[in-house]
Amino acid sequence: MAILEEPIKEVKTIKNFIGGEWVESKGEIKDVVNPATGKAIARVPISTKEEIEAAIEAAKEAFPDWRRTTPLSRTRRLFRLKELLEENFEEISRIQTQEHGKTIDESRGETRRGIENVEVACGIPTLMQGYFSEDIAAGIDEWVIPTPLGVFGIIGPFNFPFMIPLWSAPYAVATGNCVIVKPSSEDPNSQIRLAELVDEAGFPPGVWNVVNGGRTVVSSLLEHPGIAGIAFVGSTPTAKIIYKGCGETGKRVIAQGGAKNFMAVMPDANVSATIPALMTSFFGNTGQRCLSGAVLVIVGEDDSFYNDFMDKVVAAVSRIIIGYGLDDSVQMGPLRDKEKKERVLGYIESGIQQGAKLRLDGRGKVKIVGDYPQTCFLGPTIFENVTPEMKIGSEEIFGPVMSVMRAKNLDEAIEIANANPFGNGNAIFTSSGKSAREFQYQITSGNVGINIGIVAPMAFFPFSGMKDSFFGTLHTQGREAVRFFTESKVVIQRWL
Ligand code: NAD
């Protein structure tokens, strides 16, 4: 058991980054607490309306010159940022573990996935090219120019505090826009470190701003006429507020919401490969992933397959090592805070009340590596005999809870998943191409896994979502993000 050095050593009050300056906020101050140790590690401001308005003004002022900066020159800053992120890779990863609670390997994965978006956005000189038709009529040509729109708000959730703003921000600035990032106030430190590196990479003042806070900041972004659009990732109730608010004020919007992901296991699945995939899917990031497995649907009426499979699942889950994520032997960290743990406990209680069979109970004293308060720790929990009518079978729990259902056949498994209001990341485990194809074809899910438990699209593919998991048209990441952050200006020309 070796605990890696904590990068945040002193409790400081976080500042906002506005117009290239680190500015103290006059807003209320809240503690950021390490969920494993229970110690405060920083103080975060809940910024005021005036402060977010100052950031919007700074970004508006920076926009005309930034837009005129050539795409190649803009991407040179991104190449420099990529180098700086690599140099500071371990520190950034440890910050995430220290304030979010995920394991260091999970944080390193998050940092890598964030950097990949910077890498993809470095292709903007070609990604942003328009197209041209000569002679649409005699002597007349027509072409389209993808043009930046101005200032965008980027609002992130707590569960991937470093990576998620990078699904949008690199594309926004590469295409010539300016951004205001509002990190989750629960774990803002990795965004602060990112902004320091952005500054060091030579982005002009006002191009990339960070304003900490909550609803006031979000409402001002929604209402302010100086904001061209918002890229939001978070829970479904908030995504609906964002989508509606942007509709009312005529802003373009990406609003990614919550999830309830179904993992169907066919009787012909490769069991030894499926079990480890299910472990990371259901219990990785302590179940706090929009792509986490939530419901395991075991397909077929063969009781011996079911019993044998479930025995193996329970044995594997019972071996998960829990503790402080900076101990690199640990496989699952705490939940982000006490309130989130209580919410998950409420779901476990509801599962019992609604008649599900509690096969593995994660409540009570959790066996942890090291000596840490139990406050945010919860052991992995498994329910069997779950039905879609139960809260644990239909709502997003966002914790280390596996709900197990059975389906007679593939059609029934697909029906169960499709009846759920969410459609984020559903998966099938099978050795049949026909079943895989049928699942992929019938399932209403933005991201689909075939023998993959965490369907996280690479940076050069869109991060999709359907039904209550996504509101909007274009998605974050890759080409769709480039399209989202630009408008098509169509030019038709005739010279007499
Ligand atoms: P959240 O909706 O509580 O918060 C997200 C952001 O919105 C935060 O920055 C928060 O400060 C702000 N916010 C919260 N309530 C608000 C309100 N009423 N008005 C205005 N702003 C508000 O989400 P969270 O708890 O931080 O994140 C977890 C959720 O995000 C889960 O539901 C998860 O599934 C979802 N998520 C979705 C994706 C995806 O790609 N679809 C990815 C990650 C997380």
Coordinates of C-alpha atoms and ligand atoms in Angstrom, one line a residue:
M1 CA 0.0 0.0 0.0
A2 CA 1.7 3.2 -1.2
I3 CA -0.1 6.5 -1.3
L4 CA 1.0 8.7 -4.1
E5 CA 1.8 12.3 -3.2
E6 CA -1.2 14.6 -3.2
P7 CA -0.8 17.5 -5.6
I8 CA -3.0 20.0 -3.7
K9 CA -1.2 20.7 -0.4
E10 CA -2.6 24.0 0.8
V11 CA -6.2 25.1 1.1
K12 CA -6.5 28.1 -1.2
T13 CA -9.5 30.1 -2.5
I14 CA -9.9 29.5 -6.2
K15 CA -10.0 32.5 -8.5
N16 CA -11.9 33.0 -11.7
F17 CA -9.9 33.4 -14.9
I18 CA -11.3 36.4 -16.8
G19 CA -9.7 38.2 -19.7
G20 CA -6.3 36.6 -19.0
E21 CA -6.3 37.6 -15.3
W22 CA -6.8 35.6 -12.1
V23 CA -9.6 37.5 -10.4
E24 CA -10.9 37.0 -6.8
S25 CA -14.6 36.5 -6.6
K26 CA -16.9 38.4 -4.3
G27 CA -19.3 35.5 -4.2
E28 CA -20.1 33.1 -1.4
I29 CA -17.3 30.6 -0.7
K30 CA -17.7 26.8 -0.4
D31 CA -15.3 24.1 0.7
V32 CA -14.1 21.5 -1.8
V33 CA -13.7 18.3 0.3
N34 CA -11.6 15.2 -0.6
P35 CA -14.3 12.5 -0.3
A36 CA -11.7 9.8 0.8
T37 CA -10.0 11.7 3.5
G38 CA -12.8 14.1 4.5
K39 CA -10.3 17.0 4.4
A40 CA -11.0 20.4 2.8
I41 CA -8.6 20.9 -0.1
A42 CA -9.8 24.2 -1.6
R43 CA -12.4 26.9 -1.4
V44 CA -14.5 27.6 -4.4
P45 CA -16.4 30.8 -5.1
I46 CA -20.0 30.8 -6.2
S47 CA -19.6 33.8 -8.6
T48 CA -22.0 36.6 -9.0
K49 CA -24.0 37.8 -12.0
E50 CA -21.5 40.8 -12.3
E51 CA -18.6 38.5 -12.5
I52 CA -20.0 36.2 -15.2
E53 CA -21.0 39.3 -17.1
A54 CA -17.4 40.6 -16.9
A55 CA -16.2 37.3 -18.4
I56 CA -18.7 37.6 -21.2
E57 CA -17.5 41.1 -22.0
A58 CA -13.9 40.0 -21.9
A59 CA -14.6 37.1 -24.3
K60 CA -16.6 39.4 -26.6
E61 CA -13.7 41.8 -26.7
A62 CA -11.3 39.0 -27.5
F63 CA -13.4 37.5 -30.3
P64 CA -12.7 39.8 -33.3
D65 CA -8.9 39.4 -33.1
W66 CA -9.1 35.7 -32.3
R67 CA -11.3 35.1 -35.3
R68 CA -8.8 36.9 -37.5
T69 CA -5.9 34.8 -36.1
T70 CA -5.3 32.2 -38.8
P71 CA -6.4 28.6 -38.1
L72 CA -2.8 27.4 -38.2
S73 CA -1.8 30.0 -35.7
R74 CA -4.7 29.1 -33.4
T75 CA -3.8 25.5 -33.5
R76 CA -0.2 26.3 -32.6
R77 CA -1.5 27.2 -29.2
L78 CA -3.4 23.9 -29.0
F79 CA -0.2 22.0 -30.0
R80 CA 1.6 23.9 -27.1
L81 CA -1.3 23.1 -24.8
K82 CA -1.0 19.4 -25.7
E83 CA 2.7 19.4 -24.8
L84 CA 2.0 21.2 -21.5
L85 CA -0.8 18.7 -20.7
E86 CA 1.6 15.8 -21.3
E87 CA 4.3 17.4 -19.1
N88 CA 1.7 17.8 -16.3
F89 CA -0.2 14.6 -17.0
E90 CA 0.4 13.0 -13.6
E91 CA -0.3 16.1 -11.6
I92 CA -3.6 16.7 -13.4
S93 CA -4.6 13.1 -12.9
R94 CA -3.8 13.2 -9.2
I95 CA -5.8 16.4 -8.7
Q96 CA -8.9 14.6 -10.1
T97 CA -8.4 11.7 -7.7
Q98 CA -7.8 14.0 -4.7
E99 CA -11.0 16.0 -5.3
H100 CA -13.3 13.5 -7.0
G101 CA -12.3 10.2 -5.4
K102 CA -11.9 8.1 -8.5
T103 CA -8.8 5.8 -8.7
I104 CA -5.6 7.1 -10.1
D105 CA -5.9 4.8 -13.1
E106 CA -9.4 6.1 -13.8
S107 CA -8.0 9.7 -13.5
R108 CA -5.2 8.9 -15.9
G109 CA -7.7 7.5 -18.4
E110 CA -9.7 10.7 -18.0
T111 CA -6.7 12.9 -18.6
R112 CA -5.8 10.9 -21.7
R113 CA -9.3 11.1 -23.1
G114 CA -9.3 14.9 -22.5
I115 CA -5.9 15.4 -24.2
E116 CA -7.2 13.4 -27.2
N117 CA -9.7 16.1 -27.9
V118 CA -7.0 18.7 -27.9
E119 CA -5.1 16.5 -30.4
V120 CA -8.2 16.1 -32.7
A121 CA -8.9 19.9 -32.6
C122 CA -5.3 20.5 -33.8
G123 CA -6.6 19.3 -37.2
I124 CA -8.8 22.4 -37.5
P125 CA -7.1 23.8 -40.6
T126 CA -8.6 20.9 -42.6
L127 CA -11.5 20.0 -40.3
M128 CA -12.9 23.5 -40.8
Q129 CA -12.6 23.7 -44.5
G130 CA -15.8 24.6 -46.5
Y131 CA -16.7 23.4 -50.0
F132 CA -17.1 25.0 -53.4
S133 CA -19.1 24.5 -56.6
E134 CA -18.1 26.2 -59.8
D135 CA -20.8 27.2 -62.3
I136 CA -24.0 26.6 -60.3
A137 CA -25.4 28.6 -63.2
A138 CA -23.5 30.2 -66.1
G139 CA -20.6 32.2 -64.7
I140 CA -21.9 31.8 -61.1
D141 CA -20.0 30.0 -58.3
E142 CA -21.2 29.1 -54.8
W143 CA -19.3 28.1 -51.7
V144 CA -19.8 27.7 -48.0
I145 CA -17.5 29.1 -45.3
P146 CA -17.7 27.6 -41.8
T147 CA -17.5 30.8 -39.6
P148 CA -17.2 31.1 -35.8
L149 CA -20.1 32.6 -33.9
G150 CA -18.6 34.4 -30.9
V151 CA -18.7 33.4 -27.3
F152 CA -19.8 30.0 -26.0
G153 CA -20.6 28.8 -22.5
I154 CA -19.3 25.3 -21.5
I155 CA -20.9 23.8 -18.5
G156 CA -19.5 20.6 -16.9
P157 CA -20.6 17.9 -14.5
F158 CA -18.8 16.6 -11.4
N159 CA -18.1 13.1 -12.5
F160 CA -15.5 13.8 -15.2
P161 CA -14.3 17.2 -14.1
F162 CA -11.3 17.5 -16.3
M163 CA -12.3 15.6 -19.5
I164 CA -15.8 16.8 -20.2
P165 CA -15.2 20.5 -20.8
L166 CA -12.5 19.3 -23.3
W167 CA -15.2 17.6 -25.4
S168 CA -16.1 21.1 -26.5
A169 CA -13.6 23.8 -25.6
P170 CA -10.7 22.9 -27.9
Y171 CA -13.0 22.8 -30.9
A172 CA -14.7 26.1 -29.9
V173 CA -11.4 28.0 -29.7
A174 CA -9.8 26.2 -32.7
T175 CA -12.7 27.4 -34.9
G176 CA -12.1 30.9 -33.7
N177 CA -14.7 31.3 -30.9
C178 CA -14.1 32.3 -27.3
V179 CA -15.2 30.3 -24.3
I180 CA -16.4 30.6 -20.7
V181 CA -16.0 27.3 -18.9
K182 CA -18.1 26.8 -15.8
P183 CA -16.7 23.7 -14.0
S184 CA -18.7 21.8 -11.5
S185 CA -18.3 23.6 -8.2
E186 CA -17.9 20.2 -6.5
D187 CA -14.5 19.5 -8.1
P188 CA -13.2 22.5 -10.0
N189 CA -9.4 22.2 -9.5
S190 CA -8.4 20.3 -12.6
Q191 CA -10.2 23.0 -14.7
I192 CA -8.2 25.7 -12.9
R193 CA -4.9 23.8 -13.6
L194 CA -6.0 23.5 -17.2
A195 CA -6.7 27.2 -17.5
E196 CA -3.2 27.9 -16.1
L197 CA -1.7 25.8 -18.9
V198 CA -4.0 27.5 -21.5
D199 CA -2.5 30.8 -20.3
E200 CA 1.0 29.4 -20.5
A201 CA 0.3 28.0 -24.0
G202 CA -0.1 31.6 -25.2
F203 CA -3.9 32.0 -25.9
P204 CA -4.7 35.7 -25.9
P205 CA -6.5 37.2 -22.9
G206 CA -10.3 36.6 -23.0
V207 CA -10.2 33.6 -25.4
W208 CA -10.6 31.0 -22.7
N209 CA -12.2 32.1 -19.4
V210 CA -13.2 30.1 -16.3
V211 CA -16.0 31.3 -14.0
N212 CA -16.8 29.1 -11.0
G213 CA -20.2 28.9 -9.5
G214 CA -23.7 27.5 -9.8
R215 CA -27.1 28.5 -11.0
T216 CA -26.4 32.2 -11.2
V217 CA -23.6 31.7 -13.6
V218 CA -25.6 29.2 -15.6
S219 CA -28.7 31.5 -15.7
S220 CA -26.6 34.5 -16.9
L221 CA -25.1 32.4 -19.6
L222 CA -28.5 31.3 -20.7
E223 CA -30.0 34.8 -20.7
H224 CA -27.1 37.0 -21.9
P225 CA -27.4 38.0 -25.6
G226 CA -23.6 38.0 -25.9
I227 CA -23.6 34.2 -25.6
A228 CA -24.0 32.4 -29.0
G229 CA -24.5 28.9 -27.6
I230 CA -24.0 26.4 -24.8
A231 CA -22.4 23.0 -24.6
F232 CA -23.8 21.4 -21.4
V233 CA -23.2 17.9 -19.9
G234 CA -24.9 16.9 -16.6
S235 CA -28.1 15.4 -15.3
T236 CA -31.4 15.2 -17.3
P237 CA -33.3 17.8 -15.2
T238 CA -30.6 20.4 -15.7
A239 CA -30.1 19.4 -19.4
K240 CA -33.9 20.2 -19.9
I241 CA -33.4 23.6 -18.2
I242 CA -30.5 24.4 -20.5
Y243 CA -32.3 23.2 -23.7
K244 CA -35.4 25.2 -22.9
G245 CA -33.4 28.3 -21.9
C246 CA -31.4 28.2 -25.1
G247 CA -34.6 27.7 -27.1
E248 CA -36.1 30.8 -25.5
T249 CA -33.1 33.0 -26.2
G250 CA -32.3 31.5 -29.6
K251 CA -28.9 30.0 -28.8
R252 CA -27.6 26.8 -30.3
V253 CA -27.3 24.1 -27.7
I254 CA -25.8 20.7 -26.9
A255 CA -27.5 19.3 -23.7
Q256 CA -26.2 15.9 -22.7
G257 CA -28.2 14.3 -19.9
G258 CA -28.3 11.4 -17.6
A259 CA -28.5 7.6 -18.3
K260 CA -29.7 4.2 -17.3
N261 CA -27.7 1.7 -19.3
F262 CA -28.7 -1.8 -20.0
M263 CA -26.1 -4.6 -20.6
A264 CA -27.6 -7.6 -22.2
V265 CA -25.7 -10.9 -21.8
M266 CA -26.6 -13.6 -24.3
P267 CA -26.2 -17.3 -23.4
D268 CA -23.5 -17.6 -26.1
A269 CA -21.4 -14.7 -24.6
N270 CA -17.7 -15.4 -23.8
V271 CA -18.1 -15.5 -20.0
S272 CA -14.5 -15.1 -19.1
A273 CA -14.1 -11.9 -21.2
T274 CA -17.6 -10.5 -20.2
I275 CA -17.2 -10.6 -16.4
P276 CA -14.2 -8.3 -16.3
A277 CA -15.9 -5.9 -18.8
L278 CA -18.9 -5.8 -16.5
M279 CA -16.8 -5.0 -13.4
T280 CA -15.4 -1.8 -14.9
S281 CA -18.7 -1.0 -16.5
F282 CA -20.8 -1.2 -13.3
F283 CA -18.3 -0.3 -10.6
G284 CA -15.7 1.8 -12.4
N285 CA -15.7 5.4 -11.2
T286 CA -17.9 4.0 -8.4
G287 CA -20.8 3.8 -10.8
Q288 CA -20.7 7.6 -11.4
R289 CA -20.4 7.5 -15.1
C290 CA -23.1 8.3 -17.7
L291 CA -21.9 5.2 -19.5
S292 CA -21.9 2.9 -16.4
G293 CA -23.8 -0.3 -16.6
A294 CA -26.9 0.0 -14.5
V295 CA -29.1 -3.0 -15.4
L296 CA -27.6 -6.4 -16.3
V297 CA -30.1 -8.3 -18.4
I298 CA -29.3 -12.0 -18.6
V299 CA -31.0 -13.5 -21.7
G300 CA -32.4 -17.0 -22.0
E301 CA -34.4 -19.4 -19.8
D302 CA -31.5 -21.6 -18.9
D303 CA -31.4 -21.4 -15.0
S304 CA -28.0 -23.2 -14.8
F305 CA -26.4 -20.5 -17.1
Y306 CA -28.0 -17.8 -15.1
N307 CA -26.9 -19.2 -11.7
D308 CA -23.4 -20.0 -12.8
F309 CA -23.0 -16.5 -14.4
M310 CA -24.3 -14.7 -11.4
D311 CA -22.1 -16.7 -9.0
K312 CA -19.1 -15.6 -11.1
V313 CA -20.3 -12.0 -11.1
V314 CA -20.8 -11.9 -7.3
A315 CA -17.4 -13.5 -6.7
A316 CA -15.7 -10.9 -9.0
V317 CA -17.5 -8.0 -7.4
S318 CA -16.6 -9.3 -3.9
R319 CA -12.9 -9.0 -4.8
I320 CA -13.0 -5.3 -5.7
I321 CA -10.5 -3.4 -3.5
I322 CA -11.9 -0.2 -2.1
G323 CA -10.0 2.8 -0.7
Y324 CA -8.4 6.1 -1.4
G325 CA -7.7 6.3 -5.2
L326 CA -4.2 7.7 -4.7
D327 CA -3.3 4.2 -3.4
D328 CA -2.6 2.5 -6.7
S329 CA -3.7 -0.9 -5.4
V330 CA -7.3 0.4 -5.0
Q331 CA -9.9 -0.5 -7.7
M332 CA -12.9 1.6 -6.4
G333 CA -12.9 4.9 -4.6
P334 CA -15.6 6.7 -2.6
L335 CA -18.7 8.4 -3.9
R336 CA -18.1 12.2 -4.5
D337 CA -19.9 13.3 -1.3
K338 CA -22.1 12.3 1.6
E339 CA -25.3 13.5 -0.1
K340 CA -24.6 11.3 -3.1
K341 CA -24.0 8.3 -0.9
E342 CA -27.3 9.0 0.9
R343 CA -29.1 9.2 -2.4
V344 CA -27.7 5.8 -3.4
L345 CA -28.6 4.4 0.0
G346 CA -32.2 5.6 -0.7
Y347 CA -32.3 3.6 -3.9
I348 CA -31.0 0.5 -2.1
E349 CA -33.7 0.9 0.5
S350 CA -36.3 1.3 -2.3
G351 CA -35.1 -1.9 -4.0
I352 CA -35.6 -3.8 -0.8
Q353 CA -39.1 -2.2 -0.3
Q354 CA -40.2 -2.9 -3.8
G355 CA -39.3 -6.6 -3.5
A356 CA -35.9 -7.0 -5.3
K357 CA -33.5 -9.7 -3.9
L358 CA -30.5 -8.1 -2.3
R359 CA -27.8 -10.5 -3.4
L360 CA -24.8 -8.4 -2.3
D361 CA -25.2 -5.6 0.3
G362 CA -22.7 -2.8 0.1
R363 CA -24.1 -0.9 3.1
G364 CA -22.7 -0.9 6.6
K365 CA -19.0 -0.7 7.4
V366 CA -17.1 -0.9 4.1
K367 CA -13.8 -2.8 4.1
I368 CA -11.3 -0.1 3.0
V369 CA -7.5 -0.2 2.4
G370 CA -6.1 2.3 4.9
D371 CA -7.6 4.3 7.6
Y372 CA -10.2 6.7 6.2
P373 CA -13.6 7.9 7.4
Q374 CA -16.5 5.9 6.1
T375 CA -18.5 9.0 5.2
C376 CA -18.5 8.7 1.3
F377 CA -17.6 5.0 0.9
L378 CA -20.1 2.4 -0.1
G379 CA -19.5 -1.2 -1.1
P380 CA -20.7 -2.6 -4.4
T381 CA -24.3 -3.8 -4.3
I382 CA -26.2 -6.3 -6.4
F383 CA -29.9 -6.8 -6.7
E384 CA -31.6 -9.7 -8.5
N385 CA -35.2 -10.2 -9.5
V386 CA -35.4 -6.5 -10.5
T387 CA -38.3 -5.4 -12.8
P388 CA -38.5 -2.3 -15.0
E389 CA -41.3 -0.9 -12.7
M390 CA -39.0 -0.7 -9.7
K391 CA -37.1 2.6 -9.1
I392 CA -33.8 0.7 -9.2
G393 CA -34.8 -0.8 -12.5
S394 CA -35.8 2.5 -14.2
E395 CA -34.1 5.5 -12.6
E396 CA -30.5 6.7 -12.7
I397 CA -28.8 5.7 -9.4
F398 CA -25.3 6.9 -10.2
G399 CA -23.6 4.6 -7.7
P400 CA -22.1 1.1 -7.4
V401 CA -25.3 -0.7 -7.7
M402 CA -26.0 -3.5 -10.2
S403 CA -29.7 -4.4 -10.9
V404 CA -30.2 -7.7 -12.5
M405 CA -33.1 -8.7 -14.7
R406 CA -33.9 -11.7 -16.9
A407 CA -35.3 -11.7 -20.4
K408 CA -36.6 -14.7 -22.3
N409 CA -34.9 -13.8 -25.5
L410 CA -33.1 -10.9 -27.3
D411 CA -36.3 -9.2 -28.4
E412 CA -37.5 -9.0 -24.8
A413 CA -34.1 -7.7 -23.7
I414 CA -34.2 -5.0 -26.4
E415 CA -37.8 -4.1 -25.5
I416 CA -36.9 -3.7 -21.8
A417 CA -34.0 -1.3 -22.6
N418 CA -36.0 0.6 -25.2
A419 CA -38.9 1.2 -22.8
N420 CA -36.6 3.1 -20.5
P421 CA -36.7 6.9 -21.0
F422 CA -32.9 7.1 -21.3
G423 CA -30.8 6.1 -24.3
N424 CA -27.1 6.7 -23.6
G425 CA -24.8 3.6 -23.7
N426 CA -26.4 0.2 -24.0
A427 CA -24.4 -2.9 -24.8
I428 CA -24.7 -6.6 -25.8
F429 CA -22.3 -9.4 -25.0
T430 CA -22.6 -12.3 -27.5
S431 CA -20.6 -14.4 -29.9
S432 CA -23.3 -14.2 -32.5
G433 CA -23.0 -11.6 -35.3
K434 CA -26.7 -11.9 -36.0
S435 CA -27.7 -11.1 -32.4
A436 CA -25.1 -8.2 -32.3
R437 CA -26.5 -6.8 -35.5
E438 CA -30.1 -7.1 -34.4
F439 CA -29.3 -5.4 -31.1
Q440 CA -27.4 -2.5 -32.8
Y441 CA -30.3 -2.1 -35.2
Q442 CA -33.2 -2.1 -32.7
I443 CA -31.7 -0.4 -29.7
T444 CA -32.6 3.3 -29.2
S445 CA -29.3 4.3 -27.7
G446 CA -26.8 7.0 -28.8
N447 CA -23.8 4.8 -28.0
V448 CA -23.9 1.0 -28.5
G449 CA -21.4 -1.5 -27.2
I450 CA -20.9 -4.9 -28.8
N451 CA -18.8 -6.9 -26.3
I452 CA -17.7 -3.6 -24.8
G453 CA -19.0 -2.4 -21.4
I454 CA -18.1 1.2 -21.5
V455 CA -19.1 2.7 -24.8
A456 CA -17.0 5.9 -24.7
P457 CA -16.5 7.3 -28.2
M458 CA -13.0 8.4 -29.2
A459 CA -12.4 12.1 -29.6
F460 CA -12.9 11.8 -33.4
F461 CA -16.4 10.4 -33.1
P462 CA -19.4 12.2 -31.6
F463 CA -20.4 11.6 -28.0
S464 CA -23.9 10.7 -28.8
G465 CA -27.1 10.1 -26.8
M466 CA -30.8 9.6 -27.4
K467 CA -34.2 10.2 -25.7
D468 CA -33.8 11.7 -22.2
S469 CA -30.0 11.4 -22.4
F470 CA -29.6 14.1 -25.1
F471 CA -31.3 17.3 -26.2
G472 CA -30.1 18.9 -29.3
T473 CA -28.9 17.9 -32.8
L474 CA -25.1 18.1 -33.0
H475 CA -22.9 16.4 -30.4
T476 CA -19.7 17.1 -28.6
Q477 CA -16.3 15.9 -30.0
G478 CA -14.8 15.6 -33.4
R479 CA -16.5 16.7 -36.6
E480 CA -19.9 17.4 -35.0
A481 CA -18.3 19.7 -32.5
V482 CA -16.6 21.6 -35.3
R483 CA -20.0 21.9 -37.0
F484 CA -21.6 23.0 -33.8
F485 CA -19.1 25.8 -33.2
T486 CA -19.4 27.2 -36.7
E487 CA -22.2 28.5 -38.9
S488 CA -22.3 27.9 -42.6
K489 CA -22.0 31.1 -44.5
V490 CA -23.0 30.6 -48.1
V491 CA -21.6 32.8 -50.7
I492 CA -22.9 33.0 -54.3
Q493 CA -20.8 35.0 -56.7
R494 CA -21.1 36.5 -60.2
W495 CA -18.7 38.9 -61.8
L496 CA -20.1 40.9 -64.7
Ligands
NAD1 P1 -25.9 18.4 -12.6 O1 -26.9 18.5 -13.6 O2 -26.3 18.4 -11.2 O3 -24.8 19.5 -12.8 C1 -24.2 19.8 -14.0 C2 -23.8 21.2 -14.1 O4 -24.9 22.1 -14.1 C3 -22.9 21.7 -13.0 O5 -21.9 22.6 -13.5 C4 -23.9 22.4 -12.0 O6 -23.3 23.4 -11.3 C5 -24.9 23.0 -13.0 N1 -26.3 22.9 -12.4 C6 -26.8 22.0 -11.6 N2 -28.1 22.3 -11.3 C7 -28.4 23.4 -12.0 C8 -29.6 24.1 -12.2 N3 -30.7 23.8 -11.5 N4 -29.6 25.2 -13.0 C9 -28.4 25.5 -13.6 N5 -27.3 24.9 -13.5 C10 -27.3 23.8 -12.7 O7 -25.1 17.0 -12.9 P2 -23.9 16.4 -12.0 O8 -24.5 15.8 -10.8 O9 -22.8 17.4 -11.9 O10 -23.4 15.2 -13.0 C11 -23.9 13.9 -13.0 C12 -24.9 13.8 -14.1 O11 -24.4 14.1 -15.4 C13 -25.5 12.4 -14.2 O12 -26.9 12.4 -14.5 C14 -24.8 11.8 -15.4 O13 -25.4 10.8 -16.1 C15 -24.7 13.0 -16.3 N6 -23.6 12.9 -17.3 C16 -23.9 12.8 -18.6 C17 -23.0 12.6 -19.5 C18 -23.3 12.5 -21.0 O14 -22.4 12.5 -21.8 N7 -24.6 12.3 -21.3 C19 -21.6 12.6 -19.2 C20 -21.3 12.8 -17.8 C21 -22.3 12.9 -16.9

